[in-house]
Short mmCIF file of C-alpha atoms in Angstrom, two decimals:
data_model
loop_
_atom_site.label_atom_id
_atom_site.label_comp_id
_atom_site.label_asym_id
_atom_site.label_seq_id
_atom_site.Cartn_x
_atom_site.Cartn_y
_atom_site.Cartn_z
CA UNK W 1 -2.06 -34.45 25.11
CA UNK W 2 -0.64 -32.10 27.67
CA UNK W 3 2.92 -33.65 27.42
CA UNK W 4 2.87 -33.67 23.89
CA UNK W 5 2.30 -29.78 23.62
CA UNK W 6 5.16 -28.83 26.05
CA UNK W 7 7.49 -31.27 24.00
CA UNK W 8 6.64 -29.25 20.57
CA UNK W 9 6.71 -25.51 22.61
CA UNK W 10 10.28 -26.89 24.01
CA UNK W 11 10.73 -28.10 20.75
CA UNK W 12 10.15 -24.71 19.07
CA UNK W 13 12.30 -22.93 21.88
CA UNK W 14 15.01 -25.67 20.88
CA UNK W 15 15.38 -24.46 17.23
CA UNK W 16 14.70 -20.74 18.05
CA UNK W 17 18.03 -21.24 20.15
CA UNK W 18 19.62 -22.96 17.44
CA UNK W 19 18.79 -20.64 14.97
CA UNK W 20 19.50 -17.67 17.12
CA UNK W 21 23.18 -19.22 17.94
CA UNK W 22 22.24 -19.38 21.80
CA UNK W 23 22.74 -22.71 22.45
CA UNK W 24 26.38 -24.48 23.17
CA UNK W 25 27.96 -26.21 19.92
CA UNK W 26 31.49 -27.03 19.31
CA UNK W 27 31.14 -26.58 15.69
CA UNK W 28 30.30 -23.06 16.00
CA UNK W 29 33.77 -20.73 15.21
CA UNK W 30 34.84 -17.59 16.67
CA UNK W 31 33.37 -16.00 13.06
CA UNK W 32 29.84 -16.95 13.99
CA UNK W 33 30.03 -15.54 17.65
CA UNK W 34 30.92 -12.52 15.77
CA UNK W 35 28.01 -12.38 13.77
CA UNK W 36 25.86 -13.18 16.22
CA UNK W 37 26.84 -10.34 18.72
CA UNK W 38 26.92 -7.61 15.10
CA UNK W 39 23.46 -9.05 14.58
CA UNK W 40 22.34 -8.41 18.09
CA UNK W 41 24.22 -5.03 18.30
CA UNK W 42 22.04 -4.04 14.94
CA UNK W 43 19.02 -5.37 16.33
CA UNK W 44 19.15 -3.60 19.52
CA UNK W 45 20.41 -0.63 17.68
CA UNK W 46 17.12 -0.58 15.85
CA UNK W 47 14.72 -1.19 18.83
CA UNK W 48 15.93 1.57 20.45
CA UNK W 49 16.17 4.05 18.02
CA UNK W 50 12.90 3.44 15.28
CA UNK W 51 10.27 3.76 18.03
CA UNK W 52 10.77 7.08 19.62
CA UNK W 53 11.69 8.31 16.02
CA UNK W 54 8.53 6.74 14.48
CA UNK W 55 6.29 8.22 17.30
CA UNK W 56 8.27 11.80 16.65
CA UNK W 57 7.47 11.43 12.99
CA UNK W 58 3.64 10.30 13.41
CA UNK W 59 3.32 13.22 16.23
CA UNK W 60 4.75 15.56 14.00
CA UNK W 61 2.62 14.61 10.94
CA UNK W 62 -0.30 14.91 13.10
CA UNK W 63 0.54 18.25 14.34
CA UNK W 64 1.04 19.33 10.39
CA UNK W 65 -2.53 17.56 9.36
CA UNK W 66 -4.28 19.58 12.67
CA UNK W 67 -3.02 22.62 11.55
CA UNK W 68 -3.88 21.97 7.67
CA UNK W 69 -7.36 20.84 9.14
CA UNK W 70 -8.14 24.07 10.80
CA UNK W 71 -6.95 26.43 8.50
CA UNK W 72 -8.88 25.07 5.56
CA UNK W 73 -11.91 24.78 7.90
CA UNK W 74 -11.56 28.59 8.57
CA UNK W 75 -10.87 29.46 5.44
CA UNK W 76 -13.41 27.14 3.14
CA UNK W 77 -17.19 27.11 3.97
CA UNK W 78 -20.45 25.45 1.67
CA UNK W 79 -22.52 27.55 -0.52
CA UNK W 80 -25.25 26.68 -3.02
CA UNK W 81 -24.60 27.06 -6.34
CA UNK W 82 -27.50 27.31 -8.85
CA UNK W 83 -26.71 26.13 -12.94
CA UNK W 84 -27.49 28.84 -15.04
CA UNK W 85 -26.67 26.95 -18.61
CA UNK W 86 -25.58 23.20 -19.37
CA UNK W 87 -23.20 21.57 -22.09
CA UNK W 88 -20.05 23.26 -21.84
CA UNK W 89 -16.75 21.19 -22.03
CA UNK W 90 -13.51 21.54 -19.52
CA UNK W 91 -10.70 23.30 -20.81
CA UNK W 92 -7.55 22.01 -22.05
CA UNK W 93 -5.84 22.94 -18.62
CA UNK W 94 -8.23 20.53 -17.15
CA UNK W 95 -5.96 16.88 -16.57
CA UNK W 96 -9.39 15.00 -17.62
CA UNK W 97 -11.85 16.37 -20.66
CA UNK W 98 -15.53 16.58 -18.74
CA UNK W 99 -18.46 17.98 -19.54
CA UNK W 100 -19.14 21.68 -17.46
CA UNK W 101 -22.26 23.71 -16.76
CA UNK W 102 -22.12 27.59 -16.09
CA UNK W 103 -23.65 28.27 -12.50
CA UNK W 104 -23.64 30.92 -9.94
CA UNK W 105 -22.88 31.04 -6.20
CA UNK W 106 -23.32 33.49 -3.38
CA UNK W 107 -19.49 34.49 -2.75
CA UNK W 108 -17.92 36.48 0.50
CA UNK W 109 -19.08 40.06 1.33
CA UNK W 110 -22.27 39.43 -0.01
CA UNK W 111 -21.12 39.34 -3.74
CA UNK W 112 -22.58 36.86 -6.32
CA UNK W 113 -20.05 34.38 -8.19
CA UNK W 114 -20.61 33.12 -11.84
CA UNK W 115 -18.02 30.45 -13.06
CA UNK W 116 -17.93 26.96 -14.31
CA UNK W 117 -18.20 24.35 -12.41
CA UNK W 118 -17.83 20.04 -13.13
CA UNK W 119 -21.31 18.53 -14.61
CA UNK W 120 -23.14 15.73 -12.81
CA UNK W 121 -25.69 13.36 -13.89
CA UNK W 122 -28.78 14.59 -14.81
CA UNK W 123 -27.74 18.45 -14.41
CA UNK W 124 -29.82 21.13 -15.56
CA UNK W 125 -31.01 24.74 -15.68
CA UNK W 126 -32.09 25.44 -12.32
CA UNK W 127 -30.55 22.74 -10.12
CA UNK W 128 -28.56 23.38 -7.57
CA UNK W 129 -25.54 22.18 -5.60
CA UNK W 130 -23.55 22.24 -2.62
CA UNK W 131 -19.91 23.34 -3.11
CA UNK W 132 -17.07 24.34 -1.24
CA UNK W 133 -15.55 27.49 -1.57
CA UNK W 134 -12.44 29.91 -0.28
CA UNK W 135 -12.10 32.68 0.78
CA UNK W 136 -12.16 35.03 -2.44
CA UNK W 137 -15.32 32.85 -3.11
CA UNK W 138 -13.81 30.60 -5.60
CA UNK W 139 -15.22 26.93 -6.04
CA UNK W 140 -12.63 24.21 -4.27
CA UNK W 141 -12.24 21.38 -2.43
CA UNK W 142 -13.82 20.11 0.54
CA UNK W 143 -11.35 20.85 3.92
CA UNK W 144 -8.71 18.32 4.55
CA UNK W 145 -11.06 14.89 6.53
CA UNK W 146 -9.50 13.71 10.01
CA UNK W 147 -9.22 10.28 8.69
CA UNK W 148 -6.53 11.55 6.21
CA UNK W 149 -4.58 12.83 9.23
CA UNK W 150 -4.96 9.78 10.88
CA UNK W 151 -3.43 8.52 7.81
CA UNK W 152 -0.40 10.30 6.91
CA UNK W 153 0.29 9.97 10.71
CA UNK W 154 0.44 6.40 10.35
CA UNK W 155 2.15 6.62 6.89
CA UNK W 156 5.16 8.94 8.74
CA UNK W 157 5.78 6.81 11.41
CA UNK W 158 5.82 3.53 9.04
CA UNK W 159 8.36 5.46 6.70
CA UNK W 160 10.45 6.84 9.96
CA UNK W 161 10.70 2.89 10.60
CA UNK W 162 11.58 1.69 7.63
CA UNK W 163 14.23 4.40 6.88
CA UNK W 164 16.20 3.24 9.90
CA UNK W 165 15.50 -0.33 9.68
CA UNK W 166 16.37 -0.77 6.04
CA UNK W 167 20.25 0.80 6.80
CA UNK W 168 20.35 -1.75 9.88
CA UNK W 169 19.36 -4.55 7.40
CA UNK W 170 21.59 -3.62 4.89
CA UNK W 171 24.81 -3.27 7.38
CA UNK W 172 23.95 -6.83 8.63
CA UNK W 173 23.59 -8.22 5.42
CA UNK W 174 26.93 -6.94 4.35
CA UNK W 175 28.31 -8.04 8.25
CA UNK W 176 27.10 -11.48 6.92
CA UNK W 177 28.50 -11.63 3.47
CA UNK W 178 32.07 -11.10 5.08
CA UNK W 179 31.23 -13.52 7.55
CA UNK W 180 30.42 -16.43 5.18
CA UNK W 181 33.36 -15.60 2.93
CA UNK W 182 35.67 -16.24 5.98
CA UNK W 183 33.82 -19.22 6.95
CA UNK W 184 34.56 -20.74 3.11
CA UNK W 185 38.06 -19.52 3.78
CA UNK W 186 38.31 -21.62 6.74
CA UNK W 187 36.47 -24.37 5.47
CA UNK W 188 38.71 -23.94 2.27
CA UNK W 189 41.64 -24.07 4.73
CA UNK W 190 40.31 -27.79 6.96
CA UNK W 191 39.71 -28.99 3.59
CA UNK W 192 43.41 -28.80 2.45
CA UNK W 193 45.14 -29.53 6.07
CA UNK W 194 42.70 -32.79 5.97
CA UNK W 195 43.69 -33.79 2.59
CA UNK W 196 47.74 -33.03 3.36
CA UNK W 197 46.98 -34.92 6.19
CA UNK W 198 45.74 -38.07 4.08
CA UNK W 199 48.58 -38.03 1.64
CA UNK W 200 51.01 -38.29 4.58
#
């Protein structure tokens, strides 16, 4: 049992070599050394430039979401607002028709706030709710979450990746379209000395 598993991990290793071009083969031209040392240039290119550029771009999207975090944190705080009349409908500026209620709210500097505000289930006269508000006491939304920082983070550093991997890929596909047409050109070429060859 033992045996058989280092004979399928040297097995494995085998074709990784083979399909790497590592190993020694006399069919192998000088085109597809070429390739192979492009494609390892390219590859090496990429591991050394994507990760301190995807950690600059997730640090830097952090930074941006901390900031944003704060700021709306200082600036937005909860109040209870009280419905003072149900069965109003959102305005055409709305993106989405809803159904409104007409409420009030204790606003900054002691003032009190009257506006409309989205309906819930089951509103009426008299209820209240907690909502967020800014600082000219107008109804908004909650502060920007952590997680959503977290997130964008992530989502910067996967997009700093991608943008340099995908112009790698793209060079080394072209790298080996020109490399197969010169292959077919050769093979093109031992093709026709072979068959001169046979007519002799």
């Amino acid at each position: 049992m033992r045996g058989s598993g280092v004979g399928r991990a040297g097995g494995s290793l085998v074709r990784l070599r083979r399909r790497c071009g590592l190993e020694h083969n006399e069919l192998r031209r000088h085109i597809d050394r070429v390739q192979r040392l492009i494609g390892f240039g390219l590859l090496l290119l990429m591991l050394v430039v994507a990760p301190p550029l995807a950690f600059w771009a997730g640090t830097w999207s952090y930074h941006a979401g901390s900031n944003a975090e704060r700021a709306e944190r200082a600036q937005r705080h909860e109040v209870v607002a009280t419905v003072t009349s149900t069965g109003g409908i959102g305005s055409s500026g709305d993106r989405y028709i809803h159904e409104t209620v007409q409420a009030r709210w204790p606003g900054t500097g002691g003032t009190t706030r009257t506006g409309t505000l989205p309906a819930w289930k089951n509103a009426k006269v008299g209820a209240h709710r907690t909502i967020w508000i800014d600082a000219k006491g107008d109804p908004t939304v909650r502060p920007r979450p952590h997680s959503r920082t977290v997130t964008d983070a992530a989502y910067a550093s996967t997009a700093a990746v991608l943008g340099v991997s995908m112009p790698i890929l793209l060079a080394y596909v072209l790298v080996r379209r020109r490399c197969d047409r010169r292959r077919d050109e050769m093979w093109e070429a031992d093709w026709a000395r072979m068959d001169a060859a046979g007519q002799r």
